[in-house]
Amino acid sequence: MDKADERSLERMLVAAIEGDERAYFAFLEAVAKLVRTWLRRKVTYGSLDVEDVVQETLLAIHLKRHTWRSDEPVRPWIFAIANHKLIDAFRRHGRQPLADSPALEEVEAEEPEVLQSWEIDRALQVLTPGQRSVVTAVSIEGSSIQETARDLGMKETAVRVALHRGLAAIARRFGRT
Amino acid sequence: METNDLIKALATDTRRQGLPLGRAWIAALVVAVLVAAVVFFALLGPRPDAGAALSTVRFVFKFIVTVALAVAAYRLAVAVSRPGGNWRAALSGLLVAPLLLVLSVLLELVAVPSTSWAARLIGTNSMVCLTFVPLIGVIPLVVLLLAMRHGAPVNATAAGAVSGLLAGGIAAAFYAAHCPDDSPLFVAVWYPLAIAILVSLGALLGRFFLRW
């Protein structure tokens, strides 16, 4: 990534902070790619799933985006957050050393149906039912705020509040469930 | 949940965002100083001859050194609260107050005979200093920790300690208006000890309270 890409990332984030959802979507996609590539170089062995750390980093960037100052470069900020979350993930995994993890057969026996079980899905389970249905509708089903409000019989502001609180709760519980 | 689904949810949550961190820090600083002022005037108040003392260099110096500490600690606090913030640049500012203190101690040792050194160092108010600087600073410390928590410090314990240092600088500046001991020998021994109590408390609270 060169200077021009860095500038375009910064422009996207500035637009996002001013409320441009599409710019924010593009920004987060670019950040996910950037962080995923960086993590794959850093995490070369062990049981840590890179995608978990990507997701946790995206959540942290979202909830802490008011800590970025538009007059400073965005990449050091992104990677400081990613590094913080990577260290956190290493620390958690350190508590469950590989030797103690169950044998492969047991894992398969416990989770026969689930193809991929990510940390975020476990964190999703601790939300209130209302928050969970809003977060699921907006993420997995890809509904808009308006569609979600109509489908769930809620006010739009209530949907926004539930979404925001739900995401904050996921970030708090991430990897700790 | 796939990463792309998460991104959809985050992008839909564009409208709700926190107060910009720079503004949050200014607000926290103003509130912390006001709270320290209220606690100071409620518990101690300035000493009776404070007005006249303003013409003595030792009295005024107490404010110079404590405010220098608070200014440096504030800049460092703002830097450590941002991911990727340039805290190394802000760190050197922390040297100013200790250097001023060392210089003032040397001048004092030259200015007064060695027979009165011990009396000036021990002073009359050391226990009041050790009690009231932490008392004046503890609520400001909580306010500053809230601002720190609004930020994203990558080292929770250090961020807590820096908040304690800032609270200590603010509290010591107010306390200085009350304390009758003006000798740099007194200031160099008891003020850092009193401030260290707030630094330790900040580090301890930060460790648990500033994780994100």
mmCIF file of C-alpha atoms in Angstrom:
data_model
loop_
_atom_site.group_PDB
_atom_site.id
_atom_site.type_symbol
_atom_site.label_atom_id
_atom_site.label_comp_id
_atom_site.label_asym_id
_atom_site.label_seq_id
_atom_site.Cartn_x
_atom_site.Cartn_y
_atom_site.Cartn_z
ATOM 1 C CA MET A 1 0.000 0.000 0.000
ATOM 2 C CA ASP A 2 1.442 3.355 -1.011
ATOM 3 C CA LYS A 3 0.824 6.960 -0.104
ATOM 4 C CA ALA A 4 -2.152 7.313 -2.455
ATOM 5 C CA ASP A 5 -3.897 4.317 -0.886
ATOM 6 C CA GLU A 6 -3.250 5.716 2.559
ATOM 7 C CA ARG A 7 -4.787 9.038 1.532
ATOM 8 C CA SER A 8 -7.846 7.271 0.117
ATOM 9 C CA LEU A 9 -8.259 5.294 3.364
ATOM 10 C CA GLU A 10 -8.158 8.559 5.296
ATOM 11 C CA ARG A 11 -10.697 10.168 2.974
ATOM 12 C CA MET A 12 -13.020 7.187 3.428
ATOM 13 C CA LEU A 13 -12.790 7.395 7.203
ATOM 14 C CA VAL A 14 -13.375 11.162 7.213
ATOM 15 C CA ALA A 15 -16.499 10.625 5.085
ATOM 16 C CA ALA A 16 -17.583 7.800 7.387
ATOM 17 C CA ILE A 17 -17.254 9.979 10.464
ATOM 18 C CA GLU A 18 -19.467 12.520 8.690
ATOM 19 C CA GLY A 19 -22.084 9.764 8.332
ATOM 20 C CA ASP A 20 -21.420 8.251 4.872
ATOM 21 C CA GLU A 21 -22.332 4.551 5.265
ATOM 22 C CA ARG A 22 -21.002 3.467 1.874
ATOM 23 C CA ALA A 23 -17.647 5.108 2.464
ATOM 24 C CA TYR A 24 -17.517 3.430 5.855
ATOM 25 C CA PHE A 25 -18.328 0.039 4.346
ATOM 26 C CA ALA A 26 -15.500 0.462 1.827
ATOM 27 C CA PHE A 27 -13.148 1.622 4.571
ATOM 28 C CA LEU A 28 -13.896 -1.400 6.768
ATOM 29 C CA GLU A 29 -13.471 -3.780 3.827
ATOM 30 C CA ALA A 30 -10.078 -2.266 3.056
ATOM 31 C CA VAL A 31 -9.070 -2.407 6.723
ATOM 32 C CA ALA A 32 -10.128 -6.069 6.968
ATOM 33 C CA LYS A 33 -7.906 -6.938 3.999
ATOM 34 C CA LEU A 34 -4.999 -4.934 5.341
ATOM 35 C CA VAL A 35 -5.212 -6.403 8.827
ATOM 36 C CA ARG A 36 -5.764 -9.962 7.575
ATOM 37 C CA THR A 37 -2.603 -9.813 5.463
ATOM 38 C CA TRP A 38 -0.611 -8.374 8.348
ATOM 39 C CA LEU A 39 -1.918 -10.981 10.797
ATOM 40 C CA ARG A 40 -1.099 -13.887 8.479
ATOM 41 C CA ARG A 41 2.522 -12.830 8.578
ATOM 42 C CA LYS A 42 2.448 -12.528 12.379
ATOM 43 C CA VAL A 43 0.499 -15.669 13.275
ATOM 44 C CA THR A 44 2.373 -18.552 11.685
ATOM 45 C CA TYR A 45 1.614 -21.394 14.077
ATOM 46 C CA GLY A 46 -0.722 -22.332 16.942
ATOM 47 C CA SER A 47 -4.454 -22.546 17.290
ATOM 48 C CA LEU A 48 -5.222 -18.844 16.920
ATOM 49 C CA ASP A 49 -7.719 -18.129 14.144
ATOM 50 C CA VAL A 50 -6.656 -15.015 12.240
ATOM 51 C CA GLU A 51 -10.239 -14.217 11.246
ATOM 52 C CA ASP A 52 -11.257 -13.936 14.919
ATOM 53 C CA VAL A 53 -8.626 -11.260 15.431
ATOM 54 C CA VAL A 54 -9.683 -9.480 12.214
ATOM 55 C CA GLN A 55 -13.250 -9.324 13.501
ATOM 56 C CA GLU A 56 -12.248 -8.184 16.959
ATOM 57 C CA THR A 57 -10.056 -5.471 15.426
ATOM 58 C CA LEU A 58 -12.921 -4.251 13.225
ATOM 59 C CA LEU A 59 -15.206 -4.020 16.255
ATOM 60 C CA ALA A 60 -12.566 -2.088 18.203
ATOM 61 C CA ILE A 61 -11.906 0.287 15.299
ATOM 62 C CA HIS A 62 -15.641 0.889 15.037
ATOM 63 C CA LEU A 63 -16.179 1.626 18.728
ATOM 64 C CA LYS A 64 -12.985 3.690 19.061
ATOM 65 C CA ARG A 65 -13.048 5.593 15.786
ATOM 66 C CA HIS A 66 -13.426 8.870 17.690
ATOM 67 C CA THR A 67 -9.815 8.376 18.864
ATOM 68 C CA TRP A 68 -8.472 8.947 15.342
ATOM 69 C CA ARG A 69 -7.439 12.500 14.564
ATOM 70 C CA SER A 70 -8.021 13.466 10.948
ATOM 71 C CA ASP A 71 -4.660 15.274 10.793
ATOM 72 C CA GLU A 72 -2.661 12.156 11.551
ATOM 73 C CA PRO A 73 -1.951 9.122 9.312
ATOM 74 C CA VAL A 74 -4.531 6.380 9.641
ATOM 75 C CA ARG A 75 -2.354 3.282 9.186
ATOM 76 C CA PRO A 76 -0.320 3.538 12.423
ATOM 77 C CA TRP A 77 -3.632 3.981 14.244
ATOM 78 C CA ILE A 78 -5.165 0.898 12.581
ATOM 79 C CA PHE A 79 -2.140 -1.285 13.265
ATOM 80 C CA ALA A 80 -1.810 -0.123 16.868
ATOM 81 C CA ILE A 81 -5.383 -1.320 17.433
ATOM 82 C CA ALA A 82 -4.791 -4.585 15.535
ATOM 83 C CA ASN A 83 -1.607 -5.219 17.515
ATOM 84 C CA HIS A 84 -3.412 -4.553 20.788
ATOM 85 C CA LYS A 85 -6.091 -7.083 19.856
ATOM 86 C CA LEU A 86 -3.528 -9.620 18.661
ATOM 87 C CA ILE A 87 -1.644 -9.448 21.966
ATOM 88 C CA ASP A 88 -4.964 -9.836 23.767
ATOM 89 C CA ALA A 89 -5.802 -12.929 21.709
ATOM 90 C CA PHE A 90 -2.353 -14.452 22.301
ATOM 91 C CA ARG A 91 -2.773 -13.876 26.025
ATOM 92 C CA ARG A 92 -6.150 -15.621 26.062
ATOM 93 C CA HIS A 93 -4.821 -18.543 24.065
ATOM 94 C CA GLY A 94 -1.842 -18.739 26.382
ATOM 95 C CA ARG A 95 -4.241 -19.634 29.153
ATOM 96 C CA GLN A 96 -5.263 -22.737 27.234
ATOM 97 C CA PRO A 97 -1.997 -24.306 26.108
ATOM 98 C CA LEU A 98 -2.123 -26.631 23.130
ATOM 99 C CA ALA A 99 -1.257 -29.656 25.259
ATOM 100 C CA ASP A 100 -4.465 -29.226 27.219
ATOM 101 C CA SER A 101 -6.763 -28.822 24.260
ATOM 102 C CA PRO A 102 -9.056 -31.771 23.575
ATOM 103 C CA ALA A 103 -8.090 -34.323 21.003
ATOM 104 C CA LEU A 104 -9.327 -33.745 17.480
ATOM 105 C CA GLU A 105 -11.957 -36.536 17.660
ATOM 106 C CA GLU A 106 -13.532 -34.961 20.741
ATOM 107 C CA VAL A 107 -13.794 -31.566 19.086
ATOM 108 C CA GLU A 108 -15.482 -33.098 16.082
ATOM 109 C CA ALA A 109 -17.844 -35.073 18.278
ATOM 110 C CA GLU A 110 -18.835 -31.949 20.220
ATOM 111 C CA GLU A 111 -19.528 -29.786 17.208
ATOM 112 C CA PRO A 112 -20.735 -32.030 14.437
ATOM 113 C CA GLU A 113 -22.936 -29.547 12.566
ATOM 114 C CA VAL A 114 -20.995 -26.317 12.750
ATOM 115 C CA LEU A 115 -18.639 -25.746 9.860
ATOM 116 C CA GLN A 116 -16.933 -22.734 11.366
ATOM 117 C CA SER A 117 -17.428 -21.594 14.939
ATOM 118 C CA TRP A 118 -16.038 -18.122 15.475
ATOM 119 C CA GLU A 119 -15.600 -16.178 18.666
ATOM 120 C CA ILE A 120 -18.145 -13.643 17.458
ATOM 121 C CA ASP A 121 -20.880 -16.299 17.304
ATOM 122 C CA ARG A 122 -20.260 -17.185 20.936
ATOM 123 C CA ALA A 123 -20.324 -13.472 21.851
ATOM 124 C CA LEU A 124 -23.603 -13.132 19.940
ATOM 125 C CA GLN A 125 -25.193 -15.592 22.349
ATOM 126 C CA VAL A 126 -24.840 -13.238 25.334
ATOM 127 C CA LEU A 127 -26.903 -10.439 23.750
ATOM 128 C CA THR A 128 -30.465 -9.792 24.810
ATOM 129 C CA PRO A 129 -32.943 -11.430 22.398
ATOM 130 C CA GLY A 130 -33.895 -8.004 21.010
ATOM 131 C CA GLN A 131 -30.290 -6.986 20.360
ATOM 132 C CA ARG A 132 -29.535 -10.379 18.833
ATOM 133 C CA SER A 133 -32.402 -10.241 16.366
ATOM 134 C CA VAL A 134 -31.425 -6.700 15.285
ATOM 135 C CA VAL A 135 -27.733 -7.563 14.890
ATOM 136 C CA THR A 136 -28.577 -10.761 12.988
ATOM 137 C CA ALA A 137 -31.028 -8.965 10.696
ATOM 138 C CA VAL A 138 -28.581 -6.182 9.834
ATOM 139 C CA SER A 139 -25.525 -8.417 9.444
ATOM 140 C CA ILE A 140 -26.396 -11.899 8.203
ATOM 141 C CA GLU A 141 -29.660 -10.983 6.479
ATOM 142 C CA GLY A 142 -28.236 -7.665 5.277
ATOM 143 C CA SER A 143 -31.392 -5.681 6.104
ATOM 144 C CA SER A 144 -31.408 -1.896 6.396
ATOM 145 C CA ILE A 145 -32.465 -0.069 9.544
ATOM 146 C CA GLN A 146 -35.861 0.642 7.946
ATOM 147 C CA GLU A 147 -36.436 -2.989 6.896
ATOM 148 C CA THR A 148 -35.390 -4.269 10.319
ATOM 149 C CA ALA A 149 -37.705 -1.824 12.057
ATOM 150 C CA ARG A 150 -40.611 -2.960 9.887
ATOM 151 C CA ASP A 151 -39.874 -6.686 10.234
ATOM 152 C CA LEU A 152 -39.438 -6.582 14.004
ATOM 153 C CA GLY A 153 -42.194 -4.049 14.656
ATOM 154 C CA MET A 154 -39.784 -1.582 16.275
ATOM 155 C CA LYS A 155 -39.124 2.139 15.885
ATOM 156 C CA GLU A 156 -36.100 3.027 13.772
ATOM 157 C CA THR A 157 -34.372 4.784 16.657
ATOM 158 C CA ALA A 158 -34.908 1.712 18.828
ATOM 159 C CA VAL A 159 -33.303 -0.429 16.109
ATOM 160 C CA ARG A 160 -30.320 1.920 15.960
ATOM 161 C CA VAL A 161 -29.909 1.847 19.731
ATOM 162 C CA ALA A 162 -30.225 -1.960 19.894
ATOM 163 C CA LEU A 163 -27.696 -2.339 17.077
ATOM 164 C CA HIS A 164 -25.177 -0.020 18.714
ATOM 165 C CA ARG A 165 -25.547 -1.569 22.164
ATOM 166 C CA GLY A 166 -25.453 -5.061 20.700
ATOM 167 C CA LEU A 167 -22.193 -4.363 18.867
ATOM 168 C CA ALA A 168 -20.676 -2.823 21.995
ATOM 169 C CA ALA A 169 -21.734 -5.876 24.017
ATOM 170 C CA ILE A 170 -20.187 -8.210 21.428
ATOM 171 C CA ALA A 171 -16.927 -6.256 21.626
ATOM 172 C CA ARG A 172 -16.946 -6.524 25.421
ATOM 173 C CA ARG A 173 -17.622 -10.253 25.431
ATOM 174 C CA PHE A 174 -15.390 -11.127 22.508
ATOM 175 C CA GLY A 175 -13.215 -14.106 23.361
ATOM 176 C CA ARG A 176 -14.401 -14.104 26.955
ATOM 177 C CA THR A 177 -17.414 -16.351 26.569
ATOM 178 C CA MET B 1 -20.877 -14.729 11.368
ATOM 179 C CA GLU B 2 -18.700 -13.976 8.354
ATOM 180 C CA THR B 3 -16.450 -10.924 8.462
ATOM 181 C CA ASN B 4 -18.432 -9.373 5.614
ATOM 182 C CA ASP B 5 -21.646 -9.680 7.635
ATOM 183 C CA LEU B 6 -19.959 -7.968 10.570
ATOM 184 C CA ILE B 7 -18.832 -5.138 8.272
ATOM 185 C CA LYS B 8 -22.438 -4.685 7.111
ATOM 186 C CA ALA B 9 -23.562 -4.337 10.726
ATOM 187 C CA LEU B 10 -20.771 -1.894 11.608
ATOM 188 C CA ALA B 11 -21.414 0.261 8.529
ATOM 189 C CA THR B 12 -25.131 0.408 9.402
ATOM 190 C CA ASP B 13 -24.142 1.768 12.832
ATOM 191 C CA THR B 14 -22.403 4.801 11.274
ATOM 192 C CA ARG B 15 -24.467 7.492 12.952
ATOM 193 C CA ARG B 16 -23.694 6.718 16.578
ATOM 194 C CA GLN B 17 -20.216 7.715 17.561
ATOM 195 C CA GLY B 18 -18.398 8.996 20.583
ATOM 196 C CA LEU B 19 -17.334 12.559 21.348
ATOM 197 C CA PRO B 20 -14.011 13.291 19.588
ATOM 198 C CA LEU B 21 -11.262 12.367 22.030
ATOM 199 C CA GLY B 22 -9.556 15.769 21.971
ATOM 200 C CA ARG B 23 -12.731 17.486 23.128
ATOM 201 C CA ALA B 24 -13.354 14.808 25.749
ATOM 202 C CA TRP B 25 -9.907 15.493 27.221
ATOM 203 C CA ILE B 26 -10.450 19.244 27.417
ATOM 204 C CA ALA B 27 -13.791 18.674 29.148
ATOM 205 C CA ALA B 28 -12.227 16.187 31.580
ATOM 206 C CA LEU B 29 -9.392 18.592 32.406
ATOM 207 C CA VAL B 30 -11.782 21.461 33.119
ATOM 208 C CA VAL B 31 -13.981 19.259 35.327
ATOM 209 C CA ALA B 32 -10.951 17.793 37.140
ATOM 210 C CA VAL B 33 -9.560 21.250 37.957
ATOM 211 C CA LEU B 34 -12.977 22.507 39.106
ATOM 212 C CA VAL B 35 -13.507 19.468 41.336
ATOM 213 C CA ALA B 36 -10.014 19.866 42.810
ATOM 214 C CA ALA B 37 -10.782 23.549 43.497
ATOM 215 C CA VAL B 38 -14.059 22.725 45.234
ATOM 216 C CA VAL B 39 -12.487 20.021 47.415
ATOM 217 C CA PHE B 40 -9.522 22.279 48.214
ATOM 218 C CA PHE B 41 -11.629 25.238 49.296
ATOM 219 C CA ALA B 42 -14.002 22.984 51.231
ATOM 220 C CA LEU B 43 -11.282 21.115 53.126
ATOM 221 C CA LEU B 44 -8.326 23.517 53.403
ATOM 222 C CA GLY B 45 -8.444 26.873 51.654
ATOM 223 C CA PRO B 46 -5.404 29.058 50.994
ATOM 224 C CA ARG B 47 -3.193 30.047 53.896
ATOM 225 C CA PRO B 48 -3.966 33.455 55.489
ATOM 226 C CA ASP B 49 -0.893 35.211 54.107
ATOM 227 C CA ALA B 50 -1.198 33.737 50.603
ATOM 228 C CA GLY B 51 -1.579 37.149 48.979
ATOM 229 C CA ALA B 52 1.555 38.543 50.556
ATOM 230 C CA ALA B 53 3.429 35.289 49.914
ATOM 231 C CA LEU B 54 2.928 35.767 46.178
ATOM 232 C CA SER B 55 5.830 38.213 46.272
ATOM 233 C CA THR B 56 8.205 35.552 47.626
ATOM 234 C CA VAL B 57 10.025 33.438 45.099
ATOM 235 C CA ARG B 58 9.772 30.162 47.051
ATOM 236 C CA PHE B 59 5.974 30.324 47.263
ATOM 237 C CA VAL B 60 5.548 31.147 43.591
ATOM 238 C CA PHE B 61 7.999 28.421 42.614
ATOM 239 C CA LYS B 62 5.706 25.767 44.117
ATOM 240 C CA PHE B 63 3.095 26.676 41.505
ATOM 241 C CA ILE B 64 5.602 26.781 38.686
ATOM 242 C CA VAL B 65 6.847 23.261 39.391
ATOM 243 C CA THR B 66 3.417 21.679 40.012
ATOM 244 C CA VAL B 67 1.823 23.325 36.973
ATOM 245 C CA ALA B 68 4.817 22.256 34.847
ATOM 246 C CA LEU B 69 4.177 18.703 36.002
ATOM 247 C CA ALA B 70 0.447 18.927 35.256
ATOM 248 C CA VAL B 71 1.012 20.355 31.766
ATOM 249 C CA ALA B 72 3.499 17.609 30.858
ATOM 250 C CA ALA B 73 1.289 14.895 32.363
ATOM 251 C CA TYR B 74 -1.718 16.197 30.417
ATOM 252 C CA ARG B 75 0.144 16.051 27.112
ATOM 253 C CA LEU B 76 1.350 12.539 27.909
ATOM 254 C CA ALA B 77 -2.147 11.444 28.972
ATOM 255 C CA VAL B 78 -3.631 12.621 25.666
ATOM 256 C CA ALA B 79 -0.859 10.833 23.735
ATOM 257 C CA VAL B 80 -1.199 7.483 25.538
ATOM 258 C CA SER B 81 -4.986 7.539 25.149
ATOM 259 C CA ARG B 82 -4.703 7.285 21.346
ATOM 260 C CA PRO B 83 -3.639 4.088 19.555
ATOM 261 C CA GLY B 84 -0.438 4.904 17.708
ATOM 262 C CA GLY B 85 -0.163 8.188 19.620
ATOM 263 C CA ASN B 86 3.294 9.686 19.846
ATOM 264 C CA TRP B 87 3.816 9.272 23.582
ATOM 265 C CA ARG B 88 7.603 9.170 23.283
ATOM 266 C CA ALA B 89 7.599 12.805 22.183
ATOM 267 C CA ALA B 90 5.445 13.756 25.166
ATOM 268 C CA LEU B 91 7.606 11.782 27.605
ATOM 269 C CA SER B 92 10.508 14.234 27.549
ATOM 270 C CA GLY B 93 8.238 16.987 28.884
ATOM 271 C CA LEU B 94 7.985 15.029 32.124
ATOM 272 C CA LEU B 95 11.636 15.871 32.817
ATOM 273 C CA VAL B 96 10.919 19.591 33.203
ATOM 274 C CA ALA B 97 9.380 19.486 36.693
ATOM 275 C CA PRO B 98 12.034 17.182 38.249
ATOM 276 C CA LEU B 99 14.830 19.274 36.708
ATOM 277 C CA LEU B 100 13.295 22.487 38.083
ATOM 278 C CA LEU B 101 13.026 20.790 41.456
ATOM 279 C CA VAL B 102 16.670 19.669 41.458
ATOM 280 C CA LEU B 103 17.770 23.152 40.435
ATOM 281 C CA SER B 104 15.716 24.774 43.189
ATOM 282 C CA VAL B 105 17.100 22.365 45.781
ATOM 283 C CA LEU B 106 20.673 23.247 44.752
ATOM 284 C CA LEU B 107 19.891 26.979 45.013
ATOM 285 C CA GLU B 108 18.303 26.437 48.432
ATOM 286 C CA LEU B 109 21.349 24.506 49.676
ATOM 287 C CA VAL B 110 23.510 27.461 48.641
ATOM 288 C CA ALA B 111 21.147 30.075 50.068
ATOM 289 C CA VAL B 112 20.573 28.701 53.580
ATOM 290 C CA PRO B 113 23.097 27.437 56.171
ATOM 291 C CA SER B 114 23.404 23.680 56.530
ATOM 292 C CA THR B 115 22.188 23.851 60.125
ATOM 293 C CA SER B 116 18.664 24.712 58.948
ATOM 294 C CA TRP B 117 18.511 22.155 56.122
ATOM 295 C CA ALA B 118 16.929 19.413 58.220
ATOM 296 C CA ALA B 119 14.285 21.694 59.718
ATOM 297 C CA ARG B 120 13.304 23.009 56.288
ATOM 298 C CA LEU B 121 13.130 19.525 54.821
ATOM 299 C CA ILE B 122 10.959 18.122 57.593
ATOM 300 C CA GLY B 123 8.829 21.256 57.714
ATOM 301 C CA THR B 124 5.668 21.381 59.783
ATOM 302 C CA ASN B 125 3.069 20.064 57.406
ATOM 303 C CA SER B 126 4.349 16.817 55.881
ATOM 304 C CA MET B 127 1.467 14.665 57.132
ATOM 305 C CA VAL B 128 -1.089 17.220 55.941
ATOM 306 C CA CYS B 129 0.633 17.162 52.552
ATOM 307 C CA LEU B 130 0.580 13.357 52.361
ATOM 308 C CA THR B 131 -3.090 13.282 53.348
ATOM 309 C CA PHE B 132 -4.603 16.180 51.480
ATOM 310 C CA VAL B 133 -2.867 15.983 48.104
ATOM 311 C CA PRO B 134 -4.382 12.499 47.565
ATOM 312 C CA LEU B 135 -7.728 13.672 48.975
ATOM 313 C CA ILE B 136 -7.883 16.677 46.638
ATOM 314 C CA GLY B 137 -6.786 14.541 43.690
ATOM 315 C CA VAL B 138 -8.853 11.401 44.026
ATOM 316 C CA ILE B 139 -12.095 12.571 42.373
ATOM 317 C CA PRO B 140 -10.174 14.374 39.596
ATOM 318 C CA LEU B 141 -8.362 11.065 39.077
ATOM 319 C CA VAL B 142 -11.674 9.284 38.521
ATOM 320 C CA VAL B 143 -12.745 11.997 36.036
ATOM 321 C CA LEU B 144 -9.447 11.651 34.141
ATOM 322 C CA LEU B 145 -9.747 7.848 34.104
ATOM 323 C CA LEU B 146 -13.174 8.250 32.485
ATOM 324 C CA ALA B 147 -11.591 10.333 29.700
ATOM 325 C CA MET B 148 -8.820 7.749 29.384
ATOM 326 C CA ARG B 149 -11.439 5.008 29.108
ATOM 327 C CA HIS B 150 -13.208 6.982 26.386
ATOM 328 C CA GLY B 151 -9.903 6.759 24.537
ATOM 329 C CA ALA B 152 -8.090 3.562 23.703
ATOM 330 C CA PRO B 153 -4.856 3.240 25.693
ATOM 331 C CA VAL B 154 -2.886 0.149 24.672
ATOM 332 C CA ASN B 155 -1.205 -0.057 28.086
ATOM 333 C CA ALA B 156 -3.905 0.111 30.761
ATOM 334 C CA THR B 157 -1.595 0.255 33.796
ATOM 335 C CA ALA B 158 0.657 2.969 32.354
ATOM 336 C CA ALA B 159 -2.365 4.983 31.233
ATOM 337 C CA GLY B 160 -3.753 4.778 34.767
ATOM 338 C CA ALA B 161 -0.435 5.880 36.238
ATOM 339 C CA VAL B 162 -0.245 8.886 33.886
ATOM 340 C CA SER B 163 -3.801 9.844 34.895
ATOM 341 C CA GLY B 164 -2.639 9.664 38.518
ATOM 342 C CA LEU B 165 0.338 11.878 37.738
ATOM 343 C CA LEU B 166 -1.939 14.492 36.169
ATOM 344 C CA ALA B 167 -4.373 14.328 39.097
ATOM 345 C CA GLY B 168 -1.368 14.639 41.415
ATOM 346 C CA GLY B 169 -0.022 17.706 39.617
ATOM 347 C CA ILE B 170 -3.411 19.433 39.789
ATOM 348 C CA ALA B 171 -3.937 18.524 43.451
ATOM 349 C CA ALA B 172 -0.410 19.578 44.456
ATOM 350 C CA ALA B 173 -0.835 22.970 42.754
ATOM 351 C CA PHE B 174 -3.911 23.657 44.901
ATOM 352 C CA TYR B 175 -2.334 22.237 48.039
ATOM 353 C CA ALA B 176 0.668 24.523 47.552
ATOM 354 C CA ALA B 177 -1.576 27.527 48.223
ATOM 355 C CA HIS B 178 -2.343 26.146 51.680
ATOM 356 C CA CYS B 179 0.994 24.742 52.811
ATOM 357 C CA PRO B 180 3.207 27.038 54.918
ATOM 358 C CA ASP B 181 6.329 25.061 53.983
ATOM 359 C CA ASP B 182 7.837 26.821 50.977
ATOM 360 C CA SER B 183 11.377 25.467 51.020
ATOM 361 C CA PRO B 184 12.321 23.480 47.896
ATOM 362 C CA LEU B 185 13.775 20.928 50.329
ATOM 363 C CA PHE B 186 10.267 20.256 51.636
ATOM 364 C CA VAL B 187 8.674 20.321 48.183
ATOM 365 C CA ALA B 188 11.246 17.917 46.727
ATOM 366 C CA VAL B 189 10.627 15.289 49.407
ATOM 367 C CA TRP B 190 6.943 15.393 50.310
ATOM 368 C CA TYR B 191 5.207 16.490 47.110
ATOM 369 C CA PRO B 192 6.576 13.583 45.042
ATOM 370 C CA LEU B 193 5.611 11.144 47.799
ATOM 371 C CA ALA B 194 2.073 12.511 47.944
ATOM 372 C CA ILE B 195 1.767 12.465 44.150
ATOM 373 C CA ALA B 196 3.143 8.902 44.068
ATOM 374 C CA ILE B 197 0.109 7.778 46.084
ATOM 375 C CA LEU B 198 -2.169 9.029 43.289
ATOM 376 C CA VAL B 199 0.088 7.513 40.617
ATOM 377 C CA SER B 200 -0.105 4.102 42.322
ATOM 378 C CA LEU B 201 -3.851 4.364 42.754
ATOM 379 C CA GLY B 202 -4.221 5.364 39.107
ATOM 380 C CA ALA B 203 -2.087 2.438 37.948
ATOM 381 C CA LEU B 204 -4.092 0.005 40.052
ATOM 382 C CA LEU B 205 -7.471 1.327 38.891
ATOM 383 C CA GLY B 206 -6.266 1.584 35.310
ATOM 384 C CA ARG B 207 -5.247 -2.028 35.238
ATOM 385 C CA PHE B 208 -8.833 -3.143 35.720
ATOM 386 C CA PHE B 209 -10.809 -0.178 34.472
ATOM 387 C CA LEU B 210 -8.991 0.775 31.270
ATOM 388 C CA ARG B 211 -9.099 -2.490 29.353
ATOM 389 C CA TRP B 212 -10.902 -2.495 26.023
#
